[in-house]
Amino acid sequence: MPKGIILKGIGGFYYVKTDNRIIECKARGIFRKDNTIPIVGDNVEVSISKHDKLKGNIEKILPRSTYMIRPAVANVQQLIIVTAISSPVPNLMLLDKLLVLAESKKLDIIICFNKIDLSDKESYYPMLNIYKNAGYKVVPMSCHTGEGIDKIILELKGKITAFAGASGVGKSSLINAINPKFKLQTGKLSKKIERGKHTTRHVELLEMEDGGYLVDTPGFTTIEITKEINADELSYMFREFRAYYNMCKFRGCTHTHEPECKIIEAVKENTISDLRYRNYLQIYEQLKEVKEWEK
Ligand code: GDP
Ligand code: ZN
């Protein structure tokens, strides 16, 4: 049975890319069998119609390596988090929450600082360095001048990559810059459309010429993190905290107030960024407040 990947789903039809063509599929009987609804990114087995080689039915959903919600996409391997260095003002709390989300799903992560044409290095390098020092791949870039785009393209090969970040930071512009063929509507145009009434956007995988897919979406949100992560797991999602794993005096140290906490000491010594630590504390409190029944 041919195998393929679901590129998009519209009105009960799934468009499955197999080796050599795209097959329009239904998903009859699959829910009963697998107890799962197919979503974009799923690897599936299809049966081809006897009458039309371009039509078929999804018979089996293969196991998912990851599962993202809002929008639902399976098998995302990499998250590109976009922040603008200005306009809009960087929201580093959002960035840190998205990092937590991506770490919890064990995704590859790239942080893009976009719109570097708007400022000089001296003003944005300190911010960039916080994340470099925390162990992340950081790319300063500009969709307007094209700086940094090549570097990002190199990271996309053979993976399913999704984008996240606040509105207006340049996610659609970045997808356009990667390949103008994708032609997402950016800026003013998309704002106009957003205001329209029936703007249900369909998620779609955009195929890169030399392998790999981009998830064409307005971006993932951080709503997931309170649902999926417990406060006591949070410190593992802060990459630069991991070096201190099990080194604090108290077992189960929450790194919020305890004496002889190695994380707190590292913050005092400036080995861990104070800003990252403060965001850790805030996210920790938020996760603590989420009661079990809310999960
Ligand atoms: P999205 O909401 O994250 O998809 O952001 P858009 O791609 O729609 O971009 C929002 C606005 O920022 C648009 O007016 C873009 O033209 C602008 N923009 C995007 N990238 C850059 C950049 O590198 N430099 C500057 N100066 N503006 C940019
Ligand atoms: Zn500690």
CSV table of C-alpha atoms and ligand atoms in Angstrom, one decimal:
chain,number,residue,atom,x,y,z
A,1,MET,CA,0.0,0.0,0.0
A,2,PRO,CA,1.4,3.4,-1.0
A,3,LYS,CA,2.7,5.6,1.9
A,4,GLY,CA,2.5,9.3,2.0
A,5,ILE,CA,2.3,12.5,4.1
A,6,ILE,CA,-0.8,14.6,4.5
A,7,LEU,CA,0.0,18.1,3.1
A,8,LYS,CA,-3.4,19.6,3.8
A,9,GLY,CA,-7.0,18.8,4.7
A,10,ILE,CA,-10.0,20.6,3.4
A,11,GLY,CA,-13.7,19.8,3.7
A,12,GLY,CA,-13.3,16.1,4.5
A,13,PHE,CA,-10.5,15.6,1.9
A,14,TYR,CA,-6.9,15.0,2.7
A,15,TYR,CA,-4.2,15.7,0.1
A,16,VAL,CA,-1.6,13.0,0.5
A,17,LYS,CA,1.8,13.3,-1.1
A,18,THR,CA,3.2,9.9,-2.1
A,19,ASP,CA,6.5,9.3,-4.0
A,20,ASN,CA,5.3,10.7,-7.3
A,21,ARG,CA,1.9,12.3,-6.9
A,22,ILE,CA,-0.7,14.0,-4.7
A,23,ILE,CA,-3.7,11.8,-4.0
A,24,GLU,CA,-7.0,13.2,-2.8
A,25,CYS,CA,-8.1,11.0,0.0
A,26,LYS,CA,-11.1,10.4,2.2
A,27,ALA,CA,-10.6,8.9,5.6
A,28,ARG,CA,-13.4,6.4,5.7
A,29,GLY,CA,-13.3,4.0,8.6
A,30,ILE,CA,-10.0,5.2,9.9
A,31,PHE,CA,-11.4,6.7,13.1
A,32,ARG,CA,-13.1,3.4,14.0
A,33,LYS,CA,-9.8,1.5,13.3
A,34,ASP,CA,-7.1,3.8,14.8
A,35,ASN,CA,-9.4,5.9,17.1
A,36,THR,CA,-7.6,8.9,15.7
A,37,ILE,CA,-8.4,11.6,13.2
A,38,PRO,CA,-5.8,12.2,10.6
A,39,ILE,CA,-4.1,15.6,10.7
A,40,VAL,CA,-1.6,17.5,8.5
A,41,GLY,CA,1.9,16.0,8.8
A,42,ASP,CA,0.7,12.5,9.4
A,43,ASN,CA,2.4,9.7,7.6
A,44,VAL,CA,-0.3,7.5,6.3
A,45,GLU,CA,-0.9,4.4,4.1
A,46,VAL,CA,-3.5,4.9,1.4
A,47,SER,CA,-5.5,2.6,-0.9
A,48,ILE,CA,-5.9,4.0,-4.4
A,49,SER,CA,-9.2,4.0,-6.1
A,50,LYS,CA,-9.6,1.5,-9.0
A,51,HIS,CA,-11.2,4.1,-11.2
A,52,ASP,CA,-9.0,7.1,-10.5
A,53,LYS,CA,-5.3,6.9,-9.7
A,54,LEU,CA,-5.4,10.3,-8.0
A,55,LYS,CA,-8.1,9.4,-5.5
A,56,GLY,CA,-7.9,7.1,-2.5
A,57,ASN,CA,-8.7,6.4,1.1
A,58,ILE,CA,-6.5,6.7,4.1
A,59,GLU,CA,-6.2,3.2,5.6
A,60,LYS,CA,-3.7,3.7,8.4
A,61,ILE,CA,-2.0,6.5,10.4
A,62,LEU,CA,1.6,5.7,11.2
A,63,PRO,CA,2.9,6.6,14.7
A,64,ARG,CA,3.5,10.3,15.3
A,65,SER,CA,6.8,11.6,16.6
A,66,THR,CA,5.3,14.9,17.8
A,67,TYR,CA,1.9,16.4,18.1
A,68,MET,CA,1.2,20.1,18.2
A,69,ILE,CA,-2.2,21.7,18.8
A,70,ARG,CA,-3.7,25.0,17.6
A,71,PRO,CA,-3.2,24.3,14.8
A,72,ALA,CA,-3.0,20.5,14.8
A,73,VAL,CA,0.1,19.3,13.0
A,74,ALA,CA,1.9,16.0,13.4
A,75,ASN,CA,5.6,15.2,13.2
A,76,VAL,CA,6.9,18.7,13.5
A,77,GLN,CA,10.7,18.3,14.1
A,78,GLN,CA,11.8,21.9,14.3
A,79,LEU,CA,10.5,25.2,15.6
A,80,ILE,CA,11.7,28.6,14.4
A,81,ILE,CA,10.8,31.2,16.9
A,82,VAL,CA,10.8,34.7,15.5
A,83,THR,CA,11.2,37.8,17.5
A,84,ALA,CA,11.7,41.3,16.1
A,85,ILE,CA,14.5,43.3,17.6
A,86,SER,CA,12.1,46.2,17.5
A,87,SER,CA,8.7,47.1,16.1
A,88,PRO,CA,7.1,45.3,17.9
A,89,VAL,CA,9.1,45.5,21.1
A,90,PRO,CA,10.6,42.1,21.8
A,91,ASN,CA,8.5,40.0,24.1
A,92,LEU,CA,11.1,37.8,25.8
A,93,MET,CA,8.5,36.2,28.1
A,94,LEU,CA,6.7,34.9,25.1
A,95,LEU,CA,10.0,33.8,23.6
A,96,ASP,CA,10.9,31.9,26.8
A,97,LYS,CA,7.5,30.2,26.9
A,98,LEU,CA,7.8,29.1,23.3
A,99,LEU,CA,11.2,27.7,24.2
A,100,VAL,CA,9.7,25.8,27.0
A,101,LEU,CA,7.1,24.4,24.7
A,102,ALA,CA,9.6,23.4,22.1
A,103,GLU,CA,11.9,21.8,24.7
A,104,SER,CA,9.1,19.8,26.1
A,105,LYS,CA,8.4,18.4,22.7
A,106,LYS,CA,12.2,17.9,22.1
A,107,LEU,CA,12.1,19.9,18.9
A,108,ASP,CA,15.1,21.4,17.2
A,109,ILE,CA,15.0,25.1,17.9
A,110,ILE,CA,16.2,28.2,16.0
A,111,ILE,CA,15.7,31.7,17.4
A,112,CYS,CA,15.5,34.3,14.7
A,113,PHE,CA,15.9,38.0,15.6
A,114,ASN,CA,14.3,39.7,12.7
A,115,LYS,CA,14.3,43.3,11.5
A,116,ILE,CA,18.0,44.0,12.2
A,117,ASP,CA,17.8,46.6,9.5
A,118,LEU,CA,16.0,48.8,12.1
A,119,SER,CA,18.9,49.0,14.6
A,120,ASP,CA,22.6,48.7,15.1
A,121,LYS,CA,24.4,45.7,16.5
A,122,GLU,CA,25.3,47.3,19.8
A,123,SER,CA,21.7,47.6,20.7
A,124,TYR,CA,20.5,44.1,20.0
A,125,TYR,CA,23.6,42.0,20.6
A,126,PRO,CA,23.1,41.8,24.4
A,127,MET,CA,19.7,40.3,23.9
A,128,LEU,CA,20.9,37.9,21.3
A,129,ASN,CA,23.8,36.8,23.5
A,130,ILE,CA,21.4,35.9,26.4
A,131,TYR,CA,20.1,33.1,24.1
A,132,LYS,CA,23.4,32.2,22.6
A,133,ASN,CA,24.8,31.7,26.0
A,134,ALA,CA,21.8,29.7,27.0
A,135,GLY,CA,22.8,27.2,24.3
A,136,TYR,CA,20.5,28.2,21.4
A,137,LYS,CA,21.1,28.6,17.7
A,138,VAL,CA,20.5,32.2,17.2
A,139,VAL,CA,20.2,33.9,13.8
A,140,PRO,CA,20.1,37.7,13.4
A,141,MET,CA,18.3,38.5,10.2
A,142,SER,CA,16.3,40.8,8.1
A,143,CYS,CA,13.5,39.9,5.7
A,144,HIS,CA,14.0,43.3,4.1
A,145,THR,CA,17.8,43.1,3.4
A,146,GLY,CA,17.9,39.3,3.1
A,147,GLU,CA,20.6,39.0,5.7
A,148,GLY,CA,20.6,35.7,7.6
A,149,ILE,CA,18.1,34.0,5.3
A,150,ASP,CA,20.7,31.7,3.7
A,151,LYS,CA,21.7,30.5,7.2
A,152,ILE,CA,18.1,29.6,8.0
A,153,ILE,CA,17.5,27.8,4.7
A,154,LEU,CA,20.5,25.5,5.5
A,155,GLU,CA,18.6,24.3,8.6
A,156,LEU,CA,15.4,23.3,6.8
A,157,LYS,CA,16.5,20.3,4.8
A,158,GLY,CA,14.7,17.1,5.4
A,159,LYS,CA,12.7,18.4,8.4
A,160,ILE,CA,9.2,19.6,9.1
A,161,THR,CA,9.7,23.1,10.4
A,162,ALA,CA,7.0,25.3,12.1
A,163,PHE,CA,7.1,28.9,13.0
A,164,ALA,CA,6.1,30.7,16.1
A,165,GLY,CA,6.2,34.2,17.5
A,166,ALA,CA,4.1,37.3,18.2
A,167,SER,CA,2.1,38.9,15.4
A,168,GLY,CA,3.9,41.4,13.3
A,169,VAL,CA,7.4,40.0,13.9
A,170,GLY,CA,7.8,38.9,10.3
A,171,LYS,CA,6.9,35.2,10.2
A,172,SER,CA,5.0,35.4,6.9
A,173,SER,CA,7.7,37.6,5.5
A,174,LEU,CA,10.3,35.0,6.5
A,175,ILE,CA,8.4,32.2,4.8
A,176,ASN,CA,8.2,34.4,1.7
A,177,ALA,CA,11.9,35.1,1.9
A,178,ILE,CA,12.8,31.4,2.1
A,179,ASN,CA,10.9,30.8,-1.2
A,180,PRO,CA,8.8,33.5,-2.9
A,181,LYS,CA,6.8,30.7,-4.4
A,182,PHE,CA,5.1,30.2,-1.1
A,183,LYS,CA,3.7,33.7,-1.3
A,184,LEU,CA,2.0,34.1,2.0
A,185,GLN,CA,0.2,37.3,2.2
A,186,THR,CA,2.2,39.6,4.5
A,187,GLY,CA,1.7,42.8,6.3
A,188,LYS,CA,-1.2,45.0,5.4
A,189,LEU,CA,-2.8,42.6,3.1
A,190,SER,CA,-3.0,39.8,5.7
A,191,LYS,CA,-4.3,42.2,8.4
A,192,LYS,CA,-7.1,43.2,6.0
A,193,ILE,CA,-8.0,39.6,5.5
A,194,GLU,CA,-7.9,38.8,9.2
A,195,ARG,CA,-10.6,41.4,9.8
A,196,GLY,CA,-12.9,39.6,7.3
A,197,LYS,CA,-15.4,37.3,8.8
A,198,HIS,CA,-14.9,33.8,7.5
A,199,THR,CA,-11.1,33.5,7.5
A,200,THR,CA,-10.7,30.0,8.6
A,201,ARG,CA,-7.2,29.3,7.5
A,202,HIS,CA,-6.2,25.8,6.6
A,203,VAL,CA,-2.9,24.5,7.8
A,204,GLU,CA,-0.7,23.4,4.9
A,205,LEU,CA,2.7,21.9,4.6
A,206,LEU,CA,4.8,23.7,2.0
A,207,GLU,CA,7.3,21.5,0.3
A,208,MET,CA,10.9,22.7,-0.1
A,209,GLU,CA,12.6,21.9,-3.3
A,210,ASP,CA,15.4,19.8,-1.8
A,211,GLY,CA,13.4,18.1,0.8
A,212,GLY,CA,11.7,19.3,4.0
A,213,TYR,CA,8.4,21.0,4.7
A,214,LEU,CA,7.4,24.3,6.3
A,215,VAL,CA,4.2,24.6,8.3
A,216,ASP,CA,2.3,27.5,6.8
A,217,THR,CA,0.6,28.9,9.9
A,218,PRO,CA,0.2,32.1,11.8
A,219,GLY,CA,2.2,30.3,14.5
A,220,PHE,CA,1.8,28.2,17.6
A,221,THR,CA,0.6,29.6,20.9
A,222,THR,CA,1.8,29.0,24.4
A,223,ILE,CA,-1.6,27.8,25.6
A,224,GLU,CA,-0.3,24.3,25.5
A,225,ILE,CA,2.4,24.8,28.1
A,226,THR,CA,0.0,25.0,31.1
A,227,LYS,CA,-1.7,21.9,29.9
A,228,GLU,CA,1.3,19.8,29.3
A,229,ILE,CA,4.0,20.8,31.7
A,230,ASN,CA,4.1,20.6,35.5
A,231,ALA,CA,5.9,23.3,37.5
A,232,ASP,CA,8.4,20.7,38.8
A,233,GLU,CA,9.5,19.8,35.2
A,234,LEU,CA,10.1,23.4,34.2
A,235,SER,CA,13.7,23.6,35.1
A,236,TYR,CA,14.5,20.9,32.5
A,237,MET,CA,13.0,23.1,29.8
A,238,PHE,CA,15.5,25.8,30.6
A,239,ARG,CA,18.5,24.5,28.6
A,240,GLU,CA,21.2,26.3,30.6
A,241,PHE,CA,19.8,25.0,33.9
A,242,ARG,CA,20.6,21.4,33.0
A,243,ALA,CA,24.2,21.7,33.8
A,244,TYR,CA,23.2,22.0,37.4
A,245,TYR,CA,21.0,19.0,37.4
A,246,ASN,CA,20.9,17.4,40.9
A,247,MET,CA,23.6,19.7,42.3
A,248,CYS,CA,21.4,21.8,44.6
A,249,LYS,CA,21.6,21.0,48.3
A,250,PHE,CA,17.9,20.0,48.6
A,251,ARG,CA,16.5,17.2,46.6
A,252,GLY,CA,13.5,18.5,44.6
A,253,CYS,CA,14.9,22.0,44.8
A,254,THR,CA,12.5,24.3,42.9
A,255,HIS,CA,15.3,26.9,42.4
A,256,THR,CA,12.9,29.6,43.6
A,257,HIS,CA,14.1,30.4,47.1
A,258,GLU,CA,16.1,27.4,48.6
A,259,PRO,CA,19.5,27.9,50.3
A,260,GLU,CA,22.5,26.6,48.5
A,261,CYS,CA,20.6,26.4,45.2
A,262,LYS,CA,23.2,26.1,42.4
A,263,ILE,CA,20.9,27.8,39.9
A,264,ILE,CA,20.4,30.9,42.2
A,265,GLU,CA,24.2,31.0,42.7
A,266,ALA,CA,24.8,30.8,38.9
A,267,VAL,CA,22.4,33.8,38.5
A,268,LYS,CA,24.3,35.7,41.1
A,269,GLU,CA,27.6,35.0,39.3
A,270,ASN,CA,26.0,36.0,36.0
A,271,THR,CA,26.6,32.5,34.5
A,272,ILE,CA,22.8,32.2,34.1
A,273,SER,CA,21.0,35.3,32.7
A,274,ASP,CA,19.0,37.2,35.3
A,275,LEU,CA,16.3,37.9,32.7
A,276,ARG,CA,15.9,34.2,31.9
A,277,TYR,CA,15.8,33.3,35.6
A,278,ARG,CA,13.1,35.9,36.3
A,279,ASN,CA,11.0,34.5,33.5
A,280,TYR,CA,11.6,31.0,35.0
A,281,LEU,CA,10.2,32.2,38.3
A,282,GLN,CA,7.1,33.8,36.6
A,283,ILE,CA,6.4,30.8,34.5
A,284,TYR,CA,6.9,28.6,37.5
A,285,GLU,CA,4.3,30.5,39.5
A,286,GLN,CA,1.9,30.3,36.6
A,287,LEU,CA,2.3,26.6,36.3
A,288,LYS,CA,1.8,26.2,40.0
A,289,GLU,CA,-1.5,28.1,39.9
A,290,VAL,CA,-2.9,25.7,37.3
A,291,LYS,CA,-4.9,23.3,39.4
A,292,GLU,CA,-5.1,19.7,38.5
A,293,TRP,CA,-8.7,19.9,37.4
A,294,GLU,CA,-7.9,22.6,34.9
A,295,LYS,CA,-5.5,20.3,33.1
B,1,GDP,P1,3.8,38.1,11.0
B,1,GDP,O1,2.6,38.6,11.6
B,1,GDP,O2,4.8,37.6,12.0
B,1,GDP,O3,3.5,37.1,9.9
B,1,GDP,O4,4.6,39.4,10.3
B,1,GDP,P2,4.6,39.9,8.8
B,1,GDP,O5,5.5,39.0,8.0
B,1,GDP,O6,3.2,40.1,8.4
B,1,GDP,O7,5.4,41.3,9.0
B,1,GDP,C1,4.8,42.3,9.7
B,1,GDP,C2,5.4,43.6,9.2
B,1,GDP,O8,6.8,43.7,9.5
B,1,GDP,C3,5.2,43.8,7.7
B,1,GDP,O9,4.8,45.2,7.5
B,1,GDP,C4,6.5,43.5,7.1
B,1,GDP,O10,6.8,44.2,6.0
B,1,GDP,C5,7.5,44.0,8.3
B,1,GDP,N1,8.8,43.3,8.2
B,1,GDP,C6,9.0,42.0,8.1
B,1,GDP,N2,10.3,41.7,8.1
B,1,GDP,C7,10.9,42.9,8.3
B,1,GDP,C8,12.3,43.2,8.3
B,1,GDP,O11,13.2,42.4,8.3
B,1,GDP,N3,12.6,44.6,8.5
B,1,GDP,C9,11.6,45.5,8.6
B,1,GDP,N4,12.0,46.8,8.8
B,1,GDP,N5,10.3,45.2,8.5
B,1,GDP,C10,10.0,43.9,8.4
B,2,ZN,ZN,18.1,24.7,43.0
